[in-house]
Coordinates of C-alpha atoms in Angstrom, one line a residue:
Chain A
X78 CA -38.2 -34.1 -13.7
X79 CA -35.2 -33.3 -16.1
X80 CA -35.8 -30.1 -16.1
X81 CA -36.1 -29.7 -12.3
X82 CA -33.0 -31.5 -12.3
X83 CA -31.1 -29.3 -14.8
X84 CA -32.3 -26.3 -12.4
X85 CA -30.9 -28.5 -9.7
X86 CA -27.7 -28.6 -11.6
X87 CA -27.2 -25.1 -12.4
X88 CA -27.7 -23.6 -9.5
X89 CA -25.7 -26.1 -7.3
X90 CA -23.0 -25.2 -10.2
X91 CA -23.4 -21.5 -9.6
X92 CA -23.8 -21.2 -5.9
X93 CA -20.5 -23.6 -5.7
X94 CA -18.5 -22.8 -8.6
X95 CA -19.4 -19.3 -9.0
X96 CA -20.5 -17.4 -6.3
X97 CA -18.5 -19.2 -4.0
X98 CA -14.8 -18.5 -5.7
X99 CA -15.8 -15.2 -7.0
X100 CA -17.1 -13.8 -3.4
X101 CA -13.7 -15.6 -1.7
X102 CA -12.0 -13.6 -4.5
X103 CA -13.4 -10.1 -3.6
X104 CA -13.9 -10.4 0.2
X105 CA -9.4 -10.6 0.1
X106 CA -9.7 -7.8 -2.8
X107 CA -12.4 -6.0 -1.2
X108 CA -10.8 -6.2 2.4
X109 CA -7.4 -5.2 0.6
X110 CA -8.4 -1.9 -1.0
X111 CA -10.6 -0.7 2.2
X112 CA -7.6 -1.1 3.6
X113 CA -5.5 0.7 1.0
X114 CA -4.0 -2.7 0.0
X115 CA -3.9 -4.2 -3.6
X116 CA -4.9 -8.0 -2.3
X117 CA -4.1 -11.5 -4.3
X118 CA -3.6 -9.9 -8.0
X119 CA -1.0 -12.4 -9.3
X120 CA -2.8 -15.3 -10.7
X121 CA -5.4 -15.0 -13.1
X122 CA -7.0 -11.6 -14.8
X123 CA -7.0 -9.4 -11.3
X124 CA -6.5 -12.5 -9.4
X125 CA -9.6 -14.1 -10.2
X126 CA -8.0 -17.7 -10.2
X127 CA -6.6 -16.9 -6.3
X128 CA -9.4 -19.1 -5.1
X129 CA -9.2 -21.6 -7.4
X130 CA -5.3 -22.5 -6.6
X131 CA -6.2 -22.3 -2.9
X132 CA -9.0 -24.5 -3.1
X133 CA -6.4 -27.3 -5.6
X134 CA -4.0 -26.3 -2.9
X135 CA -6.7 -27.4 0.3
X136 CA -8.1 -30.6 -2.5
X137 CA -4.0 -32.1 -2.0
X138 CA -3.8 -31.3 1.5
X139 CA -3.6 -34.2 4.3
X140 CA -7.2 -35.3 5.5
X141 CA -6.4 -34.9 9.3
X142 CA -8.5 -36.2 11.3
X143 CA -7.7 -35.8 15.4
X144 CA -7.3 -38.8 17.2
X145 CA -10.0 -38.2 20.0
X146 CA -12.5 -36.6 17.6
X147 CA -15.8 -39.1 16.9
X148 CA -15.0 -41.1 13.7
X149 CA -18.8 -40.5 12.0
X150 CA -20.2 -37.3 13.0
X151 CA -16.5 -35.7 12.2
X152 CA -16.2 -35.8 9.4
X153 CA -20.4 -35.4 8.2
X154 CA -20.3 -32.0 9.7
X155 CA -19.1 -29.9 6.4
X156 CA -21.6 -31.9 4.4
X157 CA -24.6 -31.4 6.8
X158 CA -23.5 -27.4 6.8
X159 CA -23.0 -27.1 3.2
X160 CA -26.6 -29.0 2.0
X161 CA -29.1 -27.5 3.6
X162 CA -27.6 -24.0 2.3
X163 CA -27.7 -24.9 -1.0
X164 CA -31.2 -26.8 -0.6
X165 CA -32.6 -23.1 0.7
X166 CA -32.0 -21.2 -2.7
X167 CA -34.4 -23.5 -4.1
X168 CA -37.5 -21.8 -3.5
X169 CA -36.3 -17.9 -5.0
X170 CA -37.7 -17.2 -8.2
X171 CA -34.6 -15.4 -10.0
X172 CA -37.0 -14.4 -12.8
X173 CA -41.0 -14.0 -14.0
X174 CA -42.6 -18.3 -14.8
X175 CA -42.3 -18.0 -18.9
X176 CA -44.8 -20.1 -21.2
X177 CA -44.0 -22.0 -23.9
X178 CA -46.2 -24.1 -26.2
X179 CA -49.3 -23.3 -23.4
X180 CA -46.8 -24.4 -20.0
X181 CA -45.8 -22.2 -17.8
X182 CA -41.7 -22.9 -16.3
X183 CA -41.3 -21.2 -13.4
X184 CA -37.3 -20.0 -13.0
X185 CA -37.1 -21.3 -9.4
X186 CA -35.9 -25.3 -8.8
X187 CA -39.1 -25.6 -6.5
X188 CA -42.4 -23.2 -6.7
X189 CA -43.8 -23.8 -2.9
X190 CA -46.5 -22.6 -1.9
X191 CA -45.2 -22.2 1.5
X192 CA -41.7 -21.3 -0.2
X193 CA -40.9 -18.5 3.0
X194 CA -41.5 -21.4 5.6
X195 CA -39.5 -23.7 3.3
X196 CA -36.5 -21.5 3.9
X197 CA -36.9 -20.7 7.6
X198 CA -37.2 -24.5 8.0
X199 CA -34.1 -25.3 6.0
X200 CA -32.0 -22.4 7.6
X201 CA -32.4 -23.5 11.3
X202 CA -30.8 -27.2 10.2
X203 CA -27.7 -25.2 9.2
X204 CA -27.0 -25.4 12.8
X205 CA -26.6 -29.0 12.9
X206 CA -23.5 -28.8 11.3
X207 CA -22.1 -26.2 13.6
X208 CA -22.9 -27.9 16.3
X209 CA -21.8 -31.4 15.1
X210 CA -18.2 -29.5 14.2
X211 CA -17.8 -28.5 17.6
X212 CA -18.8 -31.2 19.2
X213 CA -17.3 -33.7 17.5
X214 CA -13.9 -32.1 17.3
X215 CA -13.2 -32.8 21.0
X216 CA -12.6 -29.5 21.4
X217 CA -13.0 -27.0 24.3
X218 CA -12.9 -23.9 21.9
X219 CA -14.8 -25.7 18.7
X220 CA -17.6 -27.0 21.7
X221 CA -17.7 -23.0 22.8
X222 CA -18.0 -22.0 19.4
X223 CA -20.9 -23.6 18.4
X224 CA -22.9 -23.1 21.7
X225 CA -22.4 -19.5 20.7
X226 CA -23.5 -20.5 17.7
X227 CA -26.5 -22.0 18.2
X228 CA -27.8 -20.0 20.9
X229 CA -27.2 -16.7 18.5
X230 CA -28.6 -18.5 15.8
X231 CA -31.9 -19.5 17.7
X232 CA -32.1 -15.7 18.9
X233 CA -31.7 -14.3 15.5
X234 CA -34.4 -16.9 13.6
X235 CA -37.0 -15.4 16.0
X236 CA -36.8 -11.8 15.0
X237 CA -36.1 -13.0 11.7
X238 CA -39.4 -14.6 11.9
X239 CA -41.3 -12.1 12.8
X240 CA -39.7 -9.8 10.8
X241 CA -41.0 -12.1 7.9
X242 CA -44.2 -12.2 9.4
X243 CA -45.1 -8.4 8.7
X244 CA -44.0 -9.4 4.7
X245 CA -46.4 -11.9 4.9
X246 CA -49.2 -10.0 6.0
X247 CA -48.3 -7.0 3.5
X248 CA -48.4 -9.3 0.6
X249 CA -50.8 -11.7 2.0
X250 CA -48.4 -14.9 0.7
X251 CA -46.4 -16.9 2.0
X252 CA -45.0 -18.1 -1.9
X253 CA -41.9 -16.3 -2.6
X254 CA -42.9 -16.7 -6.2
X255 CA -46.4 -14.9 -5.9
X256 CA -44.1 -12.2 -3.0
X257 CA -41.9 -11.0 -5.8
X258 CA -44.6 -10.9 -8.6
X259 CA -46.8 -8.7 -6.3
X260 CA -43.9 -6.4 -6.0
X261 CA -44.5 -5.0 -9.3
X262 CA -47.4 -2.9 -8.2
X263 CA -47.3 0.5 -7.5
X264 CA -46.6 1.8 -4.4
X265 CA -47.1 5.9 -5.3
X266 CA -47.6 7.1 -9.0
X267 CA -45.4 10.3 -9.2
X268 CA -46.8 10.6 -13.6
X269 CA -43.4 9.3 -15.0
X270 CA -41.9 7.9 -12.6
X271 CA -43.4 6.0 -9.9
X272 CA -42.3 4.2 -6.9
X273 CA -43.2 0.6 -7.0
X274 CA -44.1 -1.6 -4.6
X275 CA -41.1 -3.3 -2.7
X276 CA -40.8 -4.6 0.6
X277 CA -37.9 -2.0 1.2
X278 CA -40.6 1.0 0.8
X279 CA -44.0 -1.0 2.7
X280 CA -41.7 -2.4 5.1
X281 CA -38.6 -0.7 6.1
X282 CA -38.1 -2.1 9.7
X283 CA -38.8 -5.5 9.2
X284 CA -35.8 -4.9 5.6
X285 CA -33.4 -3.6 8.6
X286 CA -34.4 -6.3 11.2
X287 CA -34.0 -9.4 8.4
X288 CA -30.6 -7.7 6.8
X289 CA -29.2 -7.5 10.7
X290 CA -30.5 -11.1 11.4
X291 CA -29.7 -13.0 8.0
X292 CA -26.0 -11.1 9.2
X293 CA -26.2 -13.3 12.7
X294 CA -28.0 -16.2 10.8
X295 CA -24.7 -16.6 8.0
X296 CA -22.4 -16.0 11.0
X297 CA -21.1 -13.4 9.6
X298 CA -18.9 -10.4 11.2
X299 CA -20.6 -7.9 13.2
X300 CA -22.0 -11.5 14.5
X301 CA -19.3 -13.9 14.1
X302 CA -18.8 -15.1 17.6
X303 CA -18.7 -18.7 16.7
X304 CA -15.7 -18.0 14.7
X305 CA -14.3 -15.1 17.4
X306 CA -10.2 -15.6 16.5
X307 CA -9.3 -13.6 19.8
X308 CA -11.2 -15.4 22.0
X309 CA -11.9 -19.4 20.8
X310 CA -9.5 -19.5 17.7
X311 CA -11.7 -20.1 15.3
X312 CA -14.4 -21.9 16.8
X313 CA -16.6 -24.9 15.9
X314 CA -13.9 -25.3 12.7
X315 CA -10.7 -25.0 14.3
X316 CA -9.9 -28.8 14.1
X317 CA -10.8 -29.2 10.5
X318 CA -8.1 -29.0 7.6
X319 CA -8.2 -29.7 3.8
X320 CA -11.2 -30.0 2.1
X321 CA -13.2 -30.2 5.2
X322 CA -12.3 -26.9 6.1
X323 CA -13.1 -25.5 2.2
X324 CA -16.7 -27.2 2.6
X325 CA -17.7 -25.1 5.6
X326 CA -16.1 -22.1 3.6
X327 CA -18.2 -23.2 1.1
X328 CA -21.1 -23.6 3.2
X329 CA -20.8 -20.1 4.6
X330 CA -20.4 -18.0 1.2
X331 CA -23.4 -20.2 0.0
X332 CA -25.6 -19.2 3.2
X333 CA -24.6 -15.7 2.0
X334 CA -25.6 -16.3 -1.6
X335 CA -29.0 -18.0 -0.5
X336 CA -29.6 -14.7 2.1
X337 CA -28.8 -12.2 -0.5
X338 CA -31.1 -13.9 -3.1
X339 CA -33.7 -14.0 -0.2
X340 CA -33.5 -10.5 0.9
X341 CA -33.9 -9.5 -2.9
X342 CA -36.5 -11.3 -3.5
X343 CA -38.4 -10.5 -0.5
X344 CA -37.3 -6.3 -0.2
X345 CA -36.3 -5.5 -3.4
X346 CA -38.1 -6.7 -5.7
X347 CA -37.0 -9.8 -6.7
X348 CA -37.0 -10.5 -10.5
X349 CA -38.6 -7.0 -10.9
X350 CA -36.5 -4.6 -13.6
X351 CA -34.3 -2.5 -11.8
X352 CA -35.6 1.4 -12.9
X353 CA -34.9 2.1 -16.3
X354 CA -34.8 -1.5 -17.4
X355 CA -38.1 -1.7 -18.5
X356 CA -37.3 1.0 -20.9
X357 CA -34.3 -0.6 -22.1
X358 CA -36.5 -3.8 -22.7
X359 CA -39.5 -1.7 -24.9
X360 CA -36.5 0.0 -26.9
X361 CA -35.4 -3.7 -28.1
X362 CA -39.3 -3.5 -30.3
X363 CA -39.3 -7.5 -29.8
X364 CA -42.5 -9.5 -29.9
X365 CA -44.0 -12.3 -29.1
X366 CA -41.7 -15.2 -28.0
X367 CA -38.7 -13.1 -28.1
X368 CA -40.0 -10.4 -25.9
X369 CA -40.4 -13.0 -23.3
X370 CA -36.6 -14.3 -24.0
X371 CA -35.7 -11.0 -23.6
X372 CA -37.4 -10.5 -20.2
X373 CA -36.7 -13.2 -18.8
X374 CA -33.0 -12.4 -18.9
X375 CA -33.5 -8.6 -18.0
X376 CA -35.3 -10.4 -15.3
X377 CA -32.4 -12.7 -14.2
X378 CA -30.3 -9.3 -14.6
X379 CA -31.8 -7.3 -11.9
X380 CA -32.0 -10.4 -9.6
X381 CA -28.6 -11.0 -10.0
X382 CA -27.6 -7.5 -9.9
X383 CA -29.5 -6.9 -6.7
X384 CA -28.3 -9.9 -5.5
X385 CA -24.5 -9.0 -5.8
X386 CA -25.3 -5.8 -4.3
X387 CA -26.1 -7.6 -0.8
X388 CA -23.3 -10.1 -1.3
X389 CA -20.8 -7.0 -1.9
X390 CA -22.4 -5.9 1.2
X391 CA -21.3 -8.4 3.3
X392 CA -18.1 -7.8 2.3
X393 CA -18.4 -4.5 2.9
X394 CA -19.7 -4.8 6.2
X395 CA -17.5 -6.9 7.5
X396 CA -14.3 -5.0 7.1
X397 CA -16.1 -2.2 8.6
X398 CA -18.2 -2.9 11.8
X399 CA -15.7 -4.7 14.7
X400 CA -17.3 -7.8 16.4
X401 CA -19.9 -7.7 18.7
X402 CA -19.2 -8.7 22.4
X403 CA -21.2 -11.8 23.5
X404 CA -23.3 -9.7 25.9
X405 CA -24.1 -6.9 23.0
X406 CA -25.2 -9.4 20.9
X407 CA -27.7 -10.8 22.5
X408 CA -28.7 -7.6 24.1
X409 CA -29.6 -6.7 20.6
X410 CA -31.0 -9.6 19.5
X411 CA -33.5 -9.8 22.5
X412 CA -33.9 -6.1 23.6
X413 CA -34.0 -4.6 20.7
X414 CA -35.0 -6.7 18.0
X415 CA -37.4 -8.7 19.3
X416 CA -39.8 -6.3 20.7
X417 CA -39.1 -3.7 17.4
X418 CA -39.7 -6.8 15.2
X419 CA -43.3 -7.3 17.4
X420 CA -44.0 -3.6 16.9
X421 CA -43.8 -3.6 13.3
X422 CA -46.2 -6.9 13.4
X423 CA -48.5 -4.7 15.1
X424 CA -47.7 -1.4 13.1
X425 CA -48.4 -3.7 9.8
X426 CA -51.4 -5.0 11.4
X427 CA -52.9 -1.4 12.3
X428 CA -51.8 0.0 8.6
X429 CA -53.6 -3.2 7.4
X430 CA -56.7 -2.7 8.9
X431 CA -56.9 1.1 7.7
X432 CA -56.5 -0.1 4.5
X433 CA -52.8 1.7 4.2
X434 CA -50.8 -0.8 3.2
Chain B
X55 CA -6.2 8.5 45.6
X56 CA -7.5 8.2 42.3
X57 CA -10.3 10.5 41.0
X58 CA -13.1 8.9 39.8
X59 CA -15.0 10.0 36.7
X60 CA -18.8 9.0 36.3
X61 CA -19.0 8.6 32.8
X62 CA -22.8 9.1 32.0
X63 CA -23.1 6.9 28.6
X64 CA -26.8 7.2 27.3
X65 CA -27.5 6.1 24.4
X66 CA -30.7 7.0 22.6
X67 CA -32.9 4.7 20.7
X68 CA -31.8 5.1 17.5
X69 CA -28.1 4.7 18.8
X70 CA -28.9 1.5 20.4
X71 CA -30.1 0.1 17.0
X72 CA -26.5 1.4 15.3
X73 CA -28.1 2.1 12.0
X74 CA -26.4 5.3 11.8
X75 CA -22.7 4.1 13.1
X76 CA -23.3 1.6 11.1
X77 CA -23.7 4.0 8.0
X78 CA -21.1 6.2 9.3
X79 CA -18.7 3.5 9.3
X80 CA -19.5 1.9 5.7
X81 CA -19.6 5.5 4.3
X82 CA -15.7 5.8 5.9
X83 CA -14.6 2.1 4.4
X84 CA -15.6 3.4 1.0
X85 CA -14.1 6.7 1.2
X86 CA -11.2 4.8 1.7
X87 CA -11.7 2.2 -1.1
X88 CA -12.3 4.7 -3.7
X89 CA -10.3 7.3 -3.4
X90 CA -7.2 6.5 -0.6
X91 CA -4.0 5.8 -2.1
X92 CA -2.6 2.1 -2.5
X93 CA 0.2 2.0 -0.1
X94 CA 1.1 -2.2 -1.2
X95 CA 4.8 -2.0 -3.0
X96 CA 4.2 -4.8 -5.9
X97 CA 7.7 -6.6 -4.3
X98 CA 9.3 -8.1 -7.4
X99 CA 8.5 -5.7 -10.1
X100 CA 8.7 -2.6 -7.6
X101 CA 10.9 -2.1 -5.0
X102 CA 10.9 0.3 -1.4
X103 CA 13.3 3.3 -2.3
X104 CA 16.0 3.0 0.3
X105 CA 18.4 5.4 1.6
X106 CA 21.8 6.3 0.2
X107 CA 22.8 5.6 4.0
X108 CA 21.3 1.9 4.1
X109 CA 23.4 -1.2 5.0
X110 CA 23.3 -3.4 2.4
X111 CA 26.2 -6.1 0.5
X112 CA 29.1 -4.5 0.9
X113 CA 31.6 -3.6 -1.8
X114 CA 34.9 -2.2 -3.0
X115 CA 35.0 1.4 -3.9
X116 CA 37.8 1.3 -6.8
X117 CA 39.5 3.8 -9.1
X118 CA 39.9 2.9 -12.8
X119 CA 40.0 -0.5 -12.1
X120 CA 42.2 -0.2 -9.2
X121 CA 40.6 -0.5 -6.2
X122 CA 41.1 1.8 -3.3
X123 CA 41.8 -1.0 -0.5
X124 CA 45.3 -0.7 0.7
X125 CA 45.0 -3.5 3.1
X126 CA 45.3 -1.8 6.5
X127 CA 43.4 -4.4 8.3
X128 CA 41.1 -1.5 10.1
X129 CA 38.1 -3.3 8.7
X130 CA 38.6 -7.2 10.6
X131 CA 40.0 -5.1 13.5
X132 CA 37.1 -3.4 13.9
X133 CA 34.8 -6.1 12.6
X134 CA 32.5 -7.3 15.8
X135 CA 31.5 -10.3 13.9
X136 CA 34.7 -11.3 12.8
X137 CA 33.6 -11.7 9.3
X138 CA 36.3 -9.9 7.0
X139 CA 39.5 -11.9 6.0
X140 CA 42.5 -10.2 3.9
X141 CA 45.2 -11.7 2.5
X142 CA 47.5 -8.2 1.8
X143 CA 50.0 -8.4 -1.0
X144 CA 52.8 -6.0 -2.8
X145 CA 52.2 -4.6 -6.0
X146 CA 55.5 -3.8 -8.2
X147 CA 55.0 0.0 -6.9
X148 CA 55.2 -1.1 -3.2
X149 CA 52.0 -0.1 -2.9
X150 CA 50.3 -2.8 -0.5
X151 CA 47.1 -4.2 -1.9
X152 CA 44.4 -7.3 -0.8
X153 CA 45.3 -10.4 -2.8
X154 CA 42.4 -11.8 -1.4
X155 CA 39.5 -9.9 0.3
X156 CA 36.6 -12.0 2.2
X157 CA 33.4 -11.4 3.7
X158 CA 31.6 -14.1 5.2
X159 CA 28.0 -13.2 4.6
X160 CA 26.6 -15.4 7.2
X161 CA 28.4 -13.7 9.9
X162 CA 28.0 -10.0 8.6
X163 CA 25.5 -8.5 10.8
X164 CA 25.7 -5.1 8.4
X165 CA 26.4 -3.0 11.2
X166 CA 28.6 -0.7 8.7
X167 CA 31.5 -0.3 11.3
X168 CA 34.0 -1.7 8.3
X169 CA 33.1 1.5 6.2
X170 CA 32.9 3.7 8.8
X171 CA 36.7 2.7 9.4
X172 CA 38.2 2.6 6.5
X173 CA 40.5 5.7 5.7
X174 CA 40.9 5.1 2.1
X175 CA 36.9 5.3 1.1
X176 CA 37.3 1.5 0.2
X177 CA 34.4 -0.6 1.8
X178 CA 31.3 0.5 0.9
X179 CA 27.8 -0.7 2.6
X180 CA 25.4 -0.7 -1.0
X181 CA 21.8 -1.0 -0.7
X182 CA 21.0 -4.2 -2.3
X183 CA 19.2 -6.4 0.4
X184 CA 18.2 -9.3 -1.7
X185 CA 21.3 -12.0 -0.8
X186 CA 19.0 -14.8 -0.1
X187 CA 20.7 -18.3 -1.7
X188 CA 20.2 -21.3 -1.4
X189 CA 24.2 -22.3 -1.5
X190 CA 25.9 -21.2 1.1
X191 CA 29.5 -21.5 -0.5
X192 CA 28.0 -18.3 -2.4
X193 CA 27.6 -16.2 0.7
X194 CA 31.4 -16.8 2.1
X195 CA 33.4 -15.9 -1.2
X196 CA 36.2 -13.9 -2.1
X197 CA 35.1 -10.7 -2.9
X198 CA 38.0 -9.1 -5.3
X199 CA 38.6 -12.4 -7.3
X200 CA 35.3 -12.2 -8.4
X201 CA 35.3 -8.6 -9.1
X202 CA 38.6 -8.7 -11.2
X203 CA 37.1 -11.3 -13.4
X204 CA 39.1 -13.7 -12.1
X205 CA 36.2 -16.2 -11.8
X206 CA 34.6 -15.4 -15.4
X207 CA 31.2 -14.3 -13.7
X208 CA 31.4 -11.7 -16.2
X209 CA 28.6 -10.0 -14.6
X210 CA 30.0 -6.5 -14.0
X211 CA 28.4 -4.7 -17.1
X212 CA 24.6 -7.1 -16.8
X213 CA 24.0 -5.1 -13.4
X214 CA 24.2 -1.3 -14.5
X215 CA 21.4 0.3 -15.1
X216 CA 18.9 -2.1 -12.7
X217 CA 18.1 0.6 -10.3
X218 CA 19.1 -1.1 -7.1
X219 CA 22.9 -0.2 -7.4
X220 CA 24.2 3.4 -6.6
X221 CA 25.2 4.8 -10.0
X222 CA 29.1 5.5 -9.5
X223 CA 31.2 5.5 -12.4
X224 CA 34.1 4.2 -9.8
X225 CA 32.1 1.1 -8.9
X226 CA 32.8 -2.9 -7.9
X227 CA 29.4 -3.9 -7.9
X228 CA 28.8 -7.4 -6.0
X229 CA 27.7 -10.4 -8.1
X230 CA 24.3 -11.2 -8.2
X231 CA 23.4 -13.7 -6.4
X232 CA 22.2 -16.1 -9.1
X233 CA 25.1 -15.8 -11.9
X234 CA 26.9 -17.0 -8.9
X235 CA 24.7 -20.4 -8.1
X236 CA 24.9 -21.3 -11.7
X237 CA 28.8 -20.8 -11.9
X238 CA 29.2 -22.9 -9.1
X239 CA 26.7 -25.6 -10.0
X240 CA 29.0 -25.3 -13.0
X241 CA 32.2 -26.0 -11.3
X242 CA 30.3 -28.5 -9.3
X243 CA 31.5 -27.1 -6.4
X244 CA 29.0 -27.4 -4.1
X245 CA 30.4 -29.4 -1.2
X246 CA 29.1 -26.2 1.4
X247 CA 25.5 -26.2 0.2
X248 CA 23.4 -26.4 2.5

């Protein structure tokens, strides 16, 4: 209990304290220098702080509330966006379960056995809040921004589903823990150097399906109609201010965090070393109980490493690719996604059956 | 009438899916992250290189001291703003001179007709364009008083050298802008604040 508690605790500290101020931080950096700008450099080492003196500057702010806006479901809307995206991340395993004294600890808060259905469960309620912002904003632009929301959002989770489905199958799991562990096999043995097993390599549709789709799930640009500045303002939060406003932020660069983590664990490996770690790792010449200290954090290295890479591309992709018009995204979601994400289902199944895969 | 253009737009399979616009289009934002040059100016430590020819606070072009304005009243003639008073005087030579030369700063609209008329090279347009203040008894002042030390800015000699002032041996610079707020929160002269 105290220890699940103290996982509780540190990731809830990380996803909020961390990854949300450091990824505010470099999306204005990293939007500045694509754009041959310097961004926020003034407070802090390279402006690292920038966030931190917005969000004191958003804590002082008045708590406006507009008149004709409904007095409960107002202002719960951050708070039922922001929890179930931190609830998701409690199922990814950021390194190998370690034993000590004959128990195992598993380095994820929660080791489901139906940890993939866990998340797709959690991430549809993230729409709740969307919803409830717009709706209970009393406003035209806020209601349109969370229709578009939602109905995005429930065209996305079905790809995404079945996108998921074909990992399933290829790793016969449906335990993230157990997904990432069998990872570690080996996909084609090339003498010293081999090519392991990760989703990216067994499955490389259902990787591109999930990326696009976790990118329409977060609401994030190419797929960021709810927000869509030039047409609704800013969508299902435009009539929230102060803190309320920083908690759907929040709720958003978690979402990210939580879909970077997943698509890690799921096509990349997870916990698995990146190559040339495991070298690293044998040329320490530890043993026993200190080997397995030392893996577990070259473990929680790679996660995290392959983690930021997706974060970093969100960033990336979003000063690059212009917003998709309504129409476009569905078209893509339902013409092109769907029935591609049902092919590889099928394709997987086939590949299954000969014994391929 | 119009011609009308059938544009034929077929997109393949793999263009429908984006995948490779999409890579083209991260492969540019990179290009541009890594190796395009910064073009932000860092405001307070750098500063945009201006022209020799821009209109910035005026001031009087003197000789040894002396400066060149005789007084002729071209400058408030011409003036469209009606910003520039003089008060002309006599020195002991005859030689007519301003006693008192104001600009009104909140009227100037820098439009540099003053220094285009002025036959004796006198008023001069610098290139300093940071005149914000938050007193406005600073912006309507007389201009020579100051400059002949009259006032005890003593401020002449702390300017040289800063980069944003034309280096001319022959040269009234303006007072900054905050030497001036503190000697007039000295005086406690502050009646036209705003």
């Amino acid at each position: 209990m105290a220890i699940a508690l103290t996982k509780v605790l540190i990731l809830i500290g990380i996803s909020a304290g961390v990854v949300t101020p450091v990824m505010i931080w470099l999306e204005r950096r990293g939007s500045a220098w694509m754009q041959n700008r310097l961004g926020p450099n003034r407070i802090g080492p390279l402006g690292l702080f920038q966030t931190l003196s917005d969000g004191i500057k958003l804590a002082f702010k008045e708590d406006f509330r507009p008149s004709l806006a409904r007095k409960f479901y107002y202002p719960i809307a951050p708070i039922v966006s922001l929890v179930p995206a931190l609830m998701t991340f409690a199922v990814i395993p950021f390194a190998a379960p370690i034993q000590v004294d004959g128990t195992w600890y598993s380095f994820q808060v929660a080791d489901l056995d139906m940890g993939v259905l866990f998340i797709l469960a959690i991430a549809s309620l993230g729409i709740y809040g969307i919803i409830l912002g717009g709706w209970a904003s009393n406003n035209k632009y806020s209601l349109l921004g969370s229709l578009r929301s939602s109905s995005q959002m429930i065209s996305y989770e079905l790809s995404m589903g079945l996108a998921l489905v074909a990992v399933l199958m290829t790793f016969d799991s449906v335990s993230l823990g157990e997904i990432a562990a069998r990872q570690g096999e080996t996909l084609i043995d090339l003498g010293i150097f081999s090519i392991p097993k990760w989703g990216i390599f067994v499955q490389p549709i259902s990787f591109i399906i999930f990326l696009t789709c976790t990118y329409a799930e977060t609401n994030r640009l190419p797929f960021d109609l709810p927000e869509g500045e030039s047409e609704i303002v800013a969508g299902y939060h435009l009539e929230y201010g102060s803190m309320k406003f920083a908690t759907f932020m929040m709720a958003e660069y978690v979402n990210m965090f939580t879909a970077s983590g997943l698509v890690a664990a799921l096509y990349f490996g997870g916990w698995q070393l990146l190559p040339g770690m495991q070298l690293g790792l044998n040329a320490l010449g530890l043993t026993g109980m200190q080997f397995e200290i030392a893996r577990v954090a070259f473990q929680v290295a790679a996660f995290v490493a392959k983690t930021s890479f997706f974060l970093w591309l969100y960033v990336w992709v979003r000063w690059t690719l212009p917003r998709f018009r309504y129409d476009q995204l569905m078209d893509l979601g339902w013409k092109i996604m769907l029935p591609l994400s049902l092919a590889n289902v099928v394709l997987t199944g086939f590949l299954i059956a000969l014994g391929v895969i | 009438m119009t011609n009308t253009v059938v544009v034929q737009r077929r997109k393949s399979f793999l263009q429908g899916i984006y995948i490779l616009d999409v890579a083209k289009g991260l492969a540019i934002t990179m290009k541009n992250m890594l190796f395009a040059k910064k073009v932000t100016i860092q405001y307070p430590e750098e500063k945009r290189d201006y022209s020799e020819r821009f209109r910035g606070l005026h001031y009087i072009k003197g000789v040894q001291g002396i400066e060149n304005c005789t007084a002729c009243m071209l400058c408030p003639t011409v003036c469209p703003a009606l910003c520039i008073s003089i008060d002309a005087g006599e020195r002991e030579n005859k030689e007519k001179y301003p006693k008192k030369f104001d600009i009104d700063l909140l009227r100037c609209i820098f439009c540099g007709m003053c220094e285009e008329a002025c036959p004796e090279d006198a008023i001069k347009l610098s290139n300093i364009y940071e005149m914000a203040t938050p007193h406005r008894k600073i912006l309507h002042k007389d201009y020579l008083d100051i400059q002949r030390g009259k006032d005890k800015t003593g401020t002449t000699s702390k300017l040289k050298g800063k980069g944003t002032l034309p280096p001319r041996p022959d040269f009234f610079p303006p007072p900054p802008r905050f030497e001036v707020d503190k000697m007039l929160q000295k005086k406690g002269d502050e009646t036209g604040a705003v």
